[in-house]
Coordinates of C-alpha atoms in Angstrom, one line a residue:
Chain A
X1 CA 24.7 1.3 -3.1
X2 CA 27.7 2.9 -4.3
X3 CA 27.2 6.8 -2.5
X4 CA 27.9 5.0 1.0
X5 CA 30.7 2.8 0.4
X6 CA 33.0 5.7 1.8
X7 CA 31.9 4.6 4.9
X8 CA 32.7 1.1 4.7
X9 CA 36.8 2.8 5.1
X10 CA 35.8 3.4 8.6
X11 CA 35.2 -0.1 9.5
X12 CA 38.0 -1.2 10.8
X13 CA 38.2 1.6 13.6
X14 CA 37.8 0.3 17.0
X15 CA 34.3 0.6 18.4
X16 CA 35.3 0.9 21.8
X17 CA 33.9 3.0 24.8
X18 CA 36.1 6.4 24.3
X19 CA 38.0 6.2 27.6
X20 CA 40.1 8.9 29.1
X21 CA 42.8 8.8 31.6
X22 CA 41.2 10.1 34.7
X23 CA 44.4 10.1 36.5
X24 CA 45.3 13.1 34.3
X25 CA 42.9 15.8 35.7
X26 CA 44.6 15.1 39.2
X27 CA 43.7 16.6 42.4
X28 CA 42.6 19.9 40.7
X29 CA 40.6 18.5 37.5
X30 CA 38.3 16.6 40.2
X31 CA 37.9 20.0 42.2
X32 CA 37.1 21.5 39.2
X33 CA 34.1 18.6 38.6
X34 CA 32.9 18.6 42.2
X35 CA 32.5 22.4 42.1
X36 CA 30.5 21.8 38.3
X37 CA 28.7 19.2 39.8
X38 CA 27.9 21.2 43.2
X39 CA 27.3 24.8 42.7
X40 CA 26.3 25.7 45.6
X41 CA 30.5 24.1 47.3
X42 CA 32.0 27.7 46.5
X43 CA 29.7 29.9 48.5
X44 CA 29.8 27.1 51.4
X45 CA 33.9 27.0 51.4
X46 CA 33.8 30.8 51.4
X47 CA 31.4 31.0 54.2
X48 CA 33.4 28.4 56.1
X49 CA 36.6 30.4 55.4
X50 CA 35.1 33.6 56.4
X51 CA 33.8 32.1 59.7
X52 CA 37.4 30.4 60.1
X53 CA 39.0 33.8 59.7
X54 CA 36.8 36.0 62.1
X55 CA 36.4 33.1 64.7
X56 CA 40.5 33.3 64.9
X57 CA 40.8 37.3 64.7
X58 CA 38.0 37.8 67.4
X59 CA 37.6 34.8 69.3
X60 CA 34.8 34.1 71.2
X61 CA 33.1 37.5 70.7
X62 CA 32.6 36.5 67.1
X63 CA 32.5 32.4 67.3
X64 CA 29.6 32.2 70.0
X65 CA 26.2 30.7 69.7
X66 CA 24.9 34.2 70.3
X67 CA 26.7 36.1 67.7
X68 CA 26.5 33.3 64.9
X69 CA 22.4 33.5 65.5
X70 CA 22.5 37.2 65.3
X71 CA 24.3 37.0 61.9
X72 CA 20.8 34.8 61.2
X73 CA 18.8 37.0 62.3
X74 CA 20.2 39.9 60.9
X75 CA 20.1 38.6 57.2
X76 CA 16.5 36.8 57.6
X77 CA 15.1 39.8 55.3
X78 CA 17.5 39.8 52.5
X79 CA 17.9 35.7 52.9
X80 CA 14.1 35.3 52.2
X81 CA 14.2 38.2 49.4
X82 CA 17.4 36.0 48.0
X83 CA 15.0 32.9 47.8
X84 CA 12.7 35.0 45.5
X85 CA 15.2 36.4 43.5
X86 CA 17.2 33.0 42.9
X87 CA 13.6 31.8 41.6
X88 CA 13.3 34.1 39.2
X89 CA 17.2 34.5 38.1
X90 CA 17.1 30.8 37.7
X91 CA 14.5 31.5 34.8
X92 CA 17.3 33.8 33.3
X93 CA 15.2 36.9 34.6
X94 CA 16.1 39.3 37.6
X95 CA 13.6 41.1 39.9
X96 CA 14.5 44.5 40.7
X97 CA 10.8 44.7 42.8
X98 CA 11.5 42.2 45.4
X99 CA 12.3 44.7 48.3
X100 CA 9.6 46.9 47.2
X101 CA 6.9 44.0 47.2
X102 CA 7.6 43.1 50.9
X103 CA 7.4 46.4 52.0
X104 CA 4.5 46.7 50.5
X105 CA 3.2 43.5 51.8
X106 CA 3.7 44.4 55.2
X107 CA 2.1 48.3 54.9
X108 CA -0.9 46.0 53.8
X109 CA -0.7 43.5 56.3
X110 CA -0.5 46.7 59.3
X111 CA -3.3 48.9 57.3
X112 CA -5.8 46.2 56.9
X113 CA -5.6 45.1 60.6
X114 CA -5.4 48.6 61.8
X115 CA -7.7 50.8 59.3
X116 CA -10.2 48.3 58.8
X117 CA -10.2 46.4 61.7
X118 CA -9.5 43.3 60.3
X119 CA -8.6 40.2 62.2
X120 CA -4.6 40.0 61.8
X121 CA -5.0 36.6 60.1
X122 CA -6.8 37.9 57.1
X123 CA -4.7 41.2 56.8
X124 CA -1.6 38.4 56.6
X125 CA -3.4 36.3 53.9
X126 CA -4.2 39.7 52.3
X127 CA -0.5 40.8 52.4
X128 CA 0.7 37.2 51.2
X129 CA -2.1 37.7 48.6
X130 CA -1.4 41.3 47.3
X131 CA 2.4 40.0 46.8
X132 CA 1.3 37.2 44.6
X133 CA -0.7 39.0 42.5
X134 CA 2.0 42.1 41.9
X135 CA 4.3 39.0 41.0
X136 CA 1.5 37.7 38.6
X137 CA 1.6 41.0 36.7
X138 CA 4.9 41.2 36.3
X139 CA 5.1 37.3 35.3
X140 CA 2.4 38.1 33.0
X141 CA 4.3 40.9 31.2
X142 CA 7.3 39.1 30.9
X143 CA 5.6 35.4 29.9
X144 CA 2.8 37.0 27.5
X145 CA 3.9 40.6 26.7
X146 CA 7.4 39.3 26.4
X147 CA 9.2 42.6 28.2
X148 CA 12.7 42.2 29.4
X149 CA 12.1 41.0 33.1
X150 CA 14.8 44.3 33.8
X151 CA 12.1 46.3 32.7
X152 CA 9.5 45.1 34.0
X153 CA 10.6 44.7 37.5
X154 CA 12.3 48.2 37.2
X155 CA 9.2 49.9 36.4
X156 CA 7.3 47.8 39.1
X157 CA 9.6 48.6 41.7
X158 CA 8.6 52.5 41.4
X159 CA 5.1 51.4 41.2
X160 CA 5.0 49.5 43.8
X161 CA 6.9 51.5 46.1
X162 CA 4.7 54.5 45.1
X163 CA 1.7 52.9 45.4
X164 CA 3.0 51.7 48.9
X165 CA 3.6 55.4 49.9
X166 CA 0.3 56.5 48.3
X167 CA -1.6 53.8 50.4
X168 CA -0.6 54.0 53.2
X169 CA -0.1 58.1 53.5
X170 CA 3.4 57.1 54.6
X171 CA 1.9 56.4 58.3
X172 CA 4.0 54.2 60.5
X173 CA 2.1 51.8 62.5
X174 CA 4.0 51.9 66.1
X175 CA 5.7 48.8 67.4
X176 CA 3.5 49.2 70.5
X177 CA 0.1 49.2 69.3
X178 CA 0.6 46.0 67.2
X179 CA 2.1 44.2 70.6
X180 CA -1.1 45.1 72.3
X181 CA -3.6 44.6 69.4
X182 CA -2.6 42.3 66.8
X183 CA 0.4 40.0 67.8
X184 CA 0.0 37.8 65.2
X185 CA 1.6 40.2 63.1
X186 CA 5.0 40.1 65.2
X187 CA 4.6 36.3 65.0
X188 CA 7.8 36.1 63.0
X189 CA 9.8 38.0 65.8
X190 CA 8.9 35.1 68.4
X191 CA 12.3 34.4 70.0
X192 CA 13.5 31.7 71.8
X193 CA 16.5 30.5 73.3
X194 CA 18.6 27.4 72.6
X195 CA 22.0 27.7 75.1
X196 CA 22.9 31.0 74.0
X197 CA 21.7 30.6 70.3
X198 CA 18.8 33.1 69.6
X199 CA 16.3 31.8 67.4
X200 CA 13.1 33.7 65.9
X201 CA 10.6 32.2 64.1
X202 CA 11.7 34.6 60.8
X203 CA 14.8 32.5 60.7
X204 CA 13.3 29.1 61.2
X205 CA 10.7 30.2 58.4
X206 CA 13.9 30.9 56.2
X207 CA 15.7 27.8 56.9
X208 CA 12.4 25.8 56.1
X209 CA 11.9 27.6 53.1
X210 CA 15.3 26.9 51.6
X211 CA 14.8 23.5 52.8
X212 CA 11.2 23.2 50.8
X213 CA 12.6 24.8 47.7
X214 CA 15.5 23.2 46.9
X215 CA 13.2 19.9 47.3
X216 CA 10.9 21.4 44.8
X217 CA 13.9 22.4 42.3
X218 CA 15.4 19.6 42.9
X219 CA 13.0 16.7 43.0
X220 CA 10.0 17.7 41.4
X221 CA 9.1 18.1 37.4
X222 CA 8.1 21.7 38.2
X223 CA 12.0 22.4 39.5
X224 CA 13.3 20.8 36.4
X225 CA 11.0 23.0 34.1
X226 CA 12.3 26.2 36.2
X227 CA 16.2 25.0 35.4
X228 CA 14.9 23.7 31.8
X229 CA 12.7 27.3 31.0
X230 CA 15.9 29.3 32.2
X231 CA 18.4 27.4 30.1
X232 CA 16.9 27.6 26.7
X233 CA 13.1 28.7 26.9
X234 CA 12.3 27.6 23.3
X235 CA 13.9 24.4 23.9
X236 CA 12.5 24.0 26.7
X237 CA 8.9 24.9 25.1
X238 CA 9.7 22.3 21.8
X239 CA 10.8 19.4 24.5
X240 CA 6.9 20.1 26.1
X241 CA 7.7 22.5 28.9
X242 CA 4.6 24.7 29.2
X243 CA 7.0 28.0 29.3
X244 CA 4.3 30.0 30.5
X245 CA 2.9 28.3 33.4
X246 CA 6.6 27.6 34.6
X247 CA 7.3 31.5 34.3
X248 CA 3.7 32.4 35.9
X249 CA 4.2 30.2 39.0
X250 CA 8.0 31.2 39.5
X251 CA 7.0 35.0 39.4
X252 CA 3.7 34.4 41.5
X253 CA 5.6 32.2 44.0
X254 CA 8.2 35.0 44.0
X255 CA 5.6 37.4 45.1
X256 CA 4.2 34.8 47.9
X257 CA 8.1 34.7 49.4
X258 CA 8.4 38.5 49.6
X259 CA 4.9 38.5 51.0
X260 CA 6.6 36.3 53.6
X261 CA 9.6 38.8 53.7
X262 CA 7.1 41.6 54.6
X263 CA 5.4 39.5 57.6
X264 CA 9.1 38.8 58.3
X265 CA 9.7 42.5 58.4
X266 CA 7.6 43.3 61.1
X267 CA 8.5 40.9 63.3
X268 CA 11.9 41.9 63.0
X269 CA 11.5 45.7 63.3
X270 CA 8.6 45.2 65.7
X271 CA 6.5 48.7 63.4
X272 CA 5.3 48.6 60.3
X273 CA 7.0 51.1 58.2
X274 CA 6.3 52.2 54.7
X275 CA 9.6 53.9 54.3
X276 CA 11.8 50.8 55.5
X277 CA 15.1 51.1 53.6
X278 CA 14.0 47.3 52.3
X279 CA 12.0 48.9 50.0
X280 CA 15.3 50.4 47.9
X281 CA 18.3 48.2 49.0
X282 CA 16.8 45.0 49.6
X283 CA 16.4 44.3 45.8
X284 CA 20.3 45.0 45.1
X285 CA 20.8 43.0 48.7
X286 CA 19.2 40.4 47.2
X287 CA 21.0 40.2 43.9
X288 CA 24.2 40.1 45.7
X289 CA 23.2 36.9 48.0
X290 CA 22.2 35.5 44.7
X291 CA 25.3 36.3 42.9
X292 CA 27.8 35.6 45.5
X293 CA 25.8 32.3 45.8
X294 CA 26.9 31.3 42.3
X295 CA 23.7 31.5 40.6
X296 CA 24.4 32.2 37.2
X297 CA 22.5 35.5 35.7
X298 CA 22.3 34.1 32.4
X299 CA 19.7 31.3 34.1
X300 CA 19.4 27.8 34.5
X301 CA 22.3 27.5 36.9
X302 CA 23.1 27.6 40.4
X303 CA 21.5 25.9 43.5
X304 CA 18.9 27.8 46.1
X305 CA 21.5 26.5 49.0
X306 CA 23.5 29.2 47.1
X307 CA 21.8 31.6 47.4
X308 CA 21.3 31.3 51.0
X309 CA 25.1 30.9 51.7
X310 CA 25.5 34.4 49.4
X311 CA 23.4 35.7 52.2
X312 CA 25.0 34.5 54.9
X313 CA 28.4 35.4 53.4
X314 CA 27.2 39.1 53.5
X315 CA 25.8 38.9 56.7
X316 CA 29.1 37.4 58.2
X317 CA 31.5 40.2 56.4
X318 CA 29.3 43.2 58.0
X319 CA 29.0 41.9 61.4
X320 CA 32.5 40.4 61.8
X321 CA 34.1 43.7 60.2
X322 CA 32.0 45.8 62.2
X323 CA 32.9 43.9 65.4
X324 CA 36.8 44.2 64.4
X325 CA 36.2 48.1 64.5
X326 CA 36.7 48.5 60.5
X327 CA 35.2 51.3 58.7
X328 CA 32.0 50.1 57.3
X329 CA 32.9 50.9 54.1
X330 CA 35.5 48.3 53.8
X331 CA 32.3 45.7 54.2
X332 CA 30.9 47.3 50.8
X333 CA 34.7 47.3 49.2
X334 CA 34.5 43.3 50.2
X335 CA 31.2 42.3 48.8
X336 CA 32.1 44.2 45.7
X337 CA 35.2 42.2 45.3
X338 CA 33.1 38.8 46.1
X339 CA 30.1 39.5 43.6
X340 CA 33.1 39.9 41.0
X341 CA 35.1 36.7 41.9
X342 CA 32.2 34.9 42.5
X343 CA 31.1 35.2 38.7
X344 CA 34.7 35.1 37.8
X345 CA 34.7 31.8 39.2
X346 CA 30.6 30.8 37.8
X347 CA 32.4 31.5 34.4
X348 CA 35.5 29.0 34.8
X349 CA 33.4 26.4 36.5
X350 CA 31.0 26.3 33.2
X351 CA 34.4 25.5 31.1
X352 CA 33.3 22.2 31.2
X353 CA 36.6 21.6 29.1
X354 CA 39.0 23.1 31.3
Chain B
X1 CA -1.4 2.8 -2.2
X2 CA -4.3 1.0 -1.1
X3 CA -3.9 1.8 2.8
X4 CA -5.3 5.0 4.4
X5 CA -2.1 7.5 5.3
X6 CA -1.5 7.4 9.0
X7 CA -0.7 11.3 8.7
X8 CA -2.4 13.6 5.9
X9 CA -2.6 16.9 5.2
X10 CA -4.4 19.2 2.2
X11 CA -4.2 22.5 1.4
X12 CA -1.8 24.1 4.2
X13 CA -1.5 27.7 3.8
X14 CA 1.3 29.7 5.7
X15 CA 2.1 33.1 5.0
X16 CA 4.5 35.3 7.3
X17 CA 3.5 38.6 6.0
X18 CA 3.6 38.9 2.2
X19 CA 5.6 35.7 2.0
X20 CA 3.9 32.6 1.0
X21 CA 5.8 29.3 2.8
X22 CA 3.1 27.1 2.3
X23 CA 0.8 27.4 -0.5
X24 CA -1.6 24.6 -0.5
X25 CA 0.2 22.1 0.2
X26 CA -0.6 18.7 0.5
X27 CA 1.2 15.8 2.5
X28 CA 0.5 11.8 3.2
X29 CA 2.8 9.7 5.1
X30 CA 1.5 5.6 5.4
X31 CA 2.1 3.7 8.2
X32 CA 5.8 2.2 8.3
X33 CA 7.0 4.0 6.2
X34 CA 10.1 6.2 5.7
X35 CA 9.0 9.6 4.0
X36 CA 12.0 11.6 2.9
X37 CA 11.0 15.2 2.4
X38 CA 13.5 17.5 0.2
X39 CA 13.6 20.7 -1.3
X40 CA 15.6 23.5 -1.9
X41 CA 17.0 26.4 0.9
X42 CA 13.4 28.3 1.4
X43 CA 11.1 25.6 -0.2
X44 CA 9.1 25.9 3.2
X45 CA 10.1 21.9 4.2
X46 CA 10.5 23.3 7.7
X47 CA 7.4 25.0 7.7
X48 CA 5.6 22.2 6.4
X49 CA 7.5 20.0 9.3
X50 CA 6.6 22.6 11.7
X51 CA 3.0 22.7 10.9
X52 CA 3.1 19.2 11.3
X53 CA 4.6 19.2 14.8
X54 CA 2.3 21.9 16.4
X55 CA 5.5 24.5 16.2
X56 CA 3.3 27.2 14.0
X57 CA -0.7 27.1 13.2
X58 CA -0.8 27.2 9.2
X59 CA -3.4 29.9 8.2
X60 CA -5.5 27.2 6.3
X61 CA -5.6 23.6 5.8
X62 CA -6.4 20.4 7.3
X63 CA -4.6 18.1 9.1
X64 CA -5.9 14.1 10.0
X65 CA -4.1 11.3 11.7
X66 CA -5.3 8.2 11.4
X67 CA -8.3 9.5 9.3
X68 CA -9.5 11.6 12.0
X69 CA -9.0 15.6 11.9
X70 CA -6.8 17.1 14.3
X71 CA -5.6 20.4 15.6
X72 CA -2.3 20.6 16.8
X73 CA -1.8 23.9 18.5
X74 CA 1.3 23.4 20.6
X75 CA 3.9 20.5 20.3
X76 CA 3.0 19.7 23.4
X77 CA -0.1 18.8 21.6
X78 CA 1.1 17.0 19.0
X79 CA 3.1 14.8 21.4
X80 CA -0.1 14.0 23.2
X81 CA -1.3 12.6 19.7
X82 CA 2.1 10.6 19.2
X83 CA 3.7 12.9 16.8
X84 CA 7.4 13.4 18.4
X85 CA 9.6 15.6 16.4
X86 CA 13.8 15.7 16.7
X87 CA 14.5 19.1 15.6
X88 CA 17.5 20.6 14.0
X89 CA 18.4 22.6 17.4
X90 CA 17.7 19.4 19.2
X91 CA 15.5 21.3 21.7
X92 CA 17.7 20.0 24.7
X93 CA 18.6 21.7 28.0
X94 CA 22.6 21.8 28.0
X95 CA 22.8 22.2 31.5
X96 CA 20.4 19.3 32.8
X97 CA 21.5 15.6 32.8
X98 CA 20.3 13.2 29.7
X99 CA 17.8 11.7 31.8
X100 CA 16.3 15.1 32.8
X101 CA 16.3 15.9 29.2
X102 CA 14.5 12.4 28.0
X103 CA 11.7 12.9 30.7
X104 CA 11.5 16.5 29.9
X105 CA 7.7 17.3 30.2
X106 CA 7.0 13.8 31.0
X107 CA 8.5 13.0 34.2
X108 CA 7.5 10.2 36.2
X109 CA 6.6 10.5 39.5
X110 CA 7.4 8.2 42.8
X111 CA 4.4 5.7 43.7
X112 CA 2.5 6.5 46.3
X113 CA 2.2 9.4 48.4
X114 CA 6.0 10.4 48.0
X115 CA 4.4 11.0 44.1
X116 CA 1.1 12.2 44.9
X117 CA 1.4 14.7 47.8
X118 CA 5.5 15.6 47.6
X119 CA 4.8 15.3 43.5
X120 CA 8.5 13.6 44.2
X121 CA 10.3 12.5 40.8
X122 CA 11.4 8.8 40.6
X123 CA 14.7 9.6 39.4
X124 CA 15.8 5.8 39.7
X125 CA 13.3 4.8 37.4
X126 CA 13.9 7.4 34.8
X127 CA 17.3 6.7 35.0
X128 CA 16.7 3.3 34.2
X129 CA 14.7 3.8 31.3
X130 CA 16.8 6.2 30.1
X131 CA 19.5 4.1 29.9
X132 CA 17.2 1.0 28.6
X133 CA 16.3 3.4 25.8
X134 CA 19.6 4.5 24.7
X135 CA 20.7 0.7 25.1
X136 CA 18.3 -0.5 22.8
X137 CA 19.4 1.9 20.3
X138 CA 22.6 0.9 20.4
X139 CA 24.1 4.4 22.1
X140 CA 26.1 2.6 24.7
X141 CA 28.9 5.0 24.6
X142 CA 27.5 7.1 27.2
X143 CA 28.9 6.3 30.0
X144 CA 26.7 8.4 32.9
X145 CA 23.0 9.2 32.5
X146 CA 23.1 11.6 34.5
X147 CA 26.0 13.6 32.9
X148 CA 25.2 17.4 31.5
X149 CA 23.9 17.2 28.0
X150 CA 26.3 19.8 27.9
X151 CA 29.1 17.3 27.9
X152 CA 28.2 15.3 25.3
X153 CA 29.2 15.2 21.7
X154 CA 27.5 16.4 18.7
X155 CA 26.6 12.5 17.4
X156 CA 25.9 11.5 21.4
X157 CA 23.6 14.3 21.7
X158 CA 21.5 13.7 18.1
X159 CA 21.7 10.5 19.7
X160 CA 20.0 11.1 22.6
X161 CA 17.6 13.6 20.8
X162 CA 16.2 10.4 18.9
X163 CA 16.6 8.0 21.3
X164 CA 13.7 10.4 23.4
X165 CA 11.5 10.6 20.0
X166 CA 12.1 6.9 19.8
X167 CA 10.8 6.0 23.1
X168 CA 7.7 8.4 23.3
X169 CA 6.8 8.5 19.2
X170 CA 4.0 6.3 19.1
X171 CA 2.4 7.0 15.7
X172 CA 4.9 9.5 13.7
X173 CA 8.3 10.3 14.5
X174 CA 9.7 13.7 12.3
X175 CA 13.5 13.7 12.2
X176 CA 14.5 17.4 10.9
X177 CA 18.2 17.4 9.4
X178 CA 19.6 14.9 11.9
X179 CA 23.0 14.0 10.0
X180 CA 23.7 17.6 9.2
X181 CA 26.1 18.4 12.0
X182 CA 27.2 14.6 12.1
X183 CA 30.4 12.8 11.1
X184 CA 30.6 10.0 8.7
X185 CA 30.5 7.5 11.7
X186 CA 27.6 9.5 13.7
X187 CA 25.8 9.9 10.9
X188 CA 25.7 5.9 10.0
X189 CA 24.5 5.3 13.6
X190 CA 21.4 7.9 12.7
X191 CA 20.7 6.1 9.8
X192 CA 21.0 2.6 11.9
X193 CA 18.7 4.2 14.0
X194 CA 16.2 5.0 11.6
X195 CA 16.0 1.4 10.2
X196 CA 15.8 0.2 13.6
X197 CA 12.6 2.3 14.2
X198 CA 11.2 1.5 11.1
X199 CA 11.5 -1.8 11.5
X200 CA 9.5 -1.7 14.8
X201 CA 6.3 -0.1 12.7
X202 CA 6.4 3.3 13.6
X203 CA 6.8 5.7 10.3
X204 CA 9.2 8.5 9.9
X205 CA 9.4 11.7 8.5
X206 CA 12.9 12.4 7.5
X207 CA 13.8 15.8 6.4
X208 CA 17.6 16.1 4.8
X209 CA 19.8 17.8 2.6
X210 CA 22.1 15.0 1.9
X211 CA 21.0 12.9 -1.1
X212 CA 22.9 9.5 -0.5
X213 CA 21.4 9.3 3.0
X214 CA 18.1 10.1 1.6
X215 CA 18.5 7.6 -1.0
X216 CA 19.4 4.9 1.0
X217 CA 16.6 4.9 3.9
X218 CA 13.7 6.5 2.2
X219 CA 11.0 4.2 1.0
X220 CA 9.0 7.1 -0.9
X221 CA 10.4 11.0 -1.4
X222 CA 8.3 14.0 -0.9
X223 CA 10.0 16.7 -3.2
X224 CA 8.9 20.3 -2.1
X225 CA 9.0 23.2 -4.0
X226 CA 7.9 26.5 -3.7
X227 CA 5.8 25.9 -0.7
X228 CA 4.1 23.0 -2.0
X229 CA 4.4 19.1 -2.8
X230 CA 5.8 19.4 -6.5
X231 CA 5.8 15.3 -6.3
X232 CA 6.2 12.2 -4.4
X233 CA 8.9 10.0 -6.3
X234 CA 10.3 6.4 -5.5
X235 CA 13.7 6.1 -4.9
X236 CA 14.2 2.8 -6.6
X237 CA 12.9 4.2 -9.8
X238 CA 14.4 7.4 -9.9
X239 CA 18.1 8.7 -9.2
X240 CA 19.7 11.3 -7.5
X241 CA 19.7 13.4 -10.2
X242 CA 16.5 13.2 -11.0
X243 CA 15.6 13.9 -7.4
X244 CA 17.7 17.4 -7.6
X245 CA 16.1 18.1 -11.2
X246 CA 12.6 18.1 -9.8
X247 CA 13.8 19.8 -6.6
X248 CA 15.5 22.7 -8.2
X249 CA 12.8 22.9 -11.0
X250 CA 15.7 21.9 -13.6
X251 CA 13.3 19.4 -14.5
X252 CA 9.2 19.1 -14.5
X253 CA 8.1 15.8 -13.2
X254 CA 5.8 13.6 -15.2
X255 CA 1.9 14.4 -15.1
X256 CA 1.1 11.1 -13.2
X257 CA 3.8 11.6 -10.0
X258 CA 2.4 14.2 -8.8
X259 CA -0.5 12.6 -7.4
X260 CA 1.6 9.7 -6.3

């Protein structure tokens, strides 16, 4: 066949595997490669450095089991919300309603117990179910109606927050009443001491959830599908992933996790308050933790550990700077710089050919 | 031909608004053959292929696989029937590894309770199979089965996509423009892959604009024009200019070709 004659010219070419000198990359290149392979490494390093600096400057006042576990307690709500946020962002979405869902879930748990006299266990289950249900609505709007996640959850944030005030009639359930009549609602606040370290059930729940979610994302087909859908939804669908089911499961799981966050809020604050600040600031705080944790807002890249470290970084900065007597604005300023820095690092890591 | 087509379609119609992409289109693929589908841009080749791979649903018409009528509501369903497609876009997730991509949507779980209860993936097994498949097809230039697909060259990506289809396509493999983005050596590799897959008895539908490639590997050529099958020609009795003339409408085929 004469048409393929031109190909014979390449016959003499070497057919060896192309090899490249690894040495050229050097330490810097290897570092770059490690970051590319393990995206949670950057936030982990930042976290360690931050703890190290505060430990040197503040000494034992900061670097003690009591203070370090206090940070865990302070970040437990945002930390859990960041896990929900991570799942959504991995699918290239964003959820502006996580904080509102958490507050509403906590209100459901409280009101179901005190208004309807339901057993606390049923009320907790109802709160978790409502969280999951709200997630399902958002997921359906994103997946079936194909609305942008930003719009869906921006609307859902307002709707859920308003529903929360309307339903609760802006009534706070006092900590004392909960302790006396429905101690299960404060279950997440149960604390135990371990050599100066104070651990709450909420903190334990957060850590367990990080481990479980990390496992699900890494080692199950569902996790791979979450990444694939976030990376390129059309490719994933053509390759045989059920995009709709994956997105629905992610939004529902995120809603459920927000319900858990609501339960933890009752443990942390003692009372149930529909006007808890989490409903407003929790959304942005969770996105901050996720971004600092190196999860790409374009979806498909990053690890849930990164979001956890991101939440801890924020917690370390807040407490460390407060202990150092700095104006609280310095915290926000530094967090802002960290957000921009984290995304810049993300862009750099993604340059595979660098 | 006396044998029954393995994949047959009759009177497929697909409209996009006022545009008719498929106009009562027929299609036949026989066991063990390489059927090339050629046609000018906008002739409706892609629509035909999408209908056969479940990516779109025709407004009318029927499809038979091995003599049985089938519905293909989604690519997943088509794959369940053993029809694998390598799309022009390759349908791979760049950030995931070669092994992850090859087993996307049909992952293997660990045996025993870890697979059943914890739904744990059997990475070792998937990596081993992926490596075997790539080796089978002579794609050994890939060093690390766990490297992200985005770190591969265009030809390597194409190779992985073809390997994925060949690994799972039990009945029919559809290749949409597999050599369009490739260099000379890489194209050669894909053509060799096609021969290799055919020698295993799996029929292939090849969509291509590259006439030398089509005439080299195809057993029959389906010429698509204005949304339907114009004729089917034998590459041994026709030359490339005939094909191009039919395709563009410069020449009308003989009457007897239309039913071939």
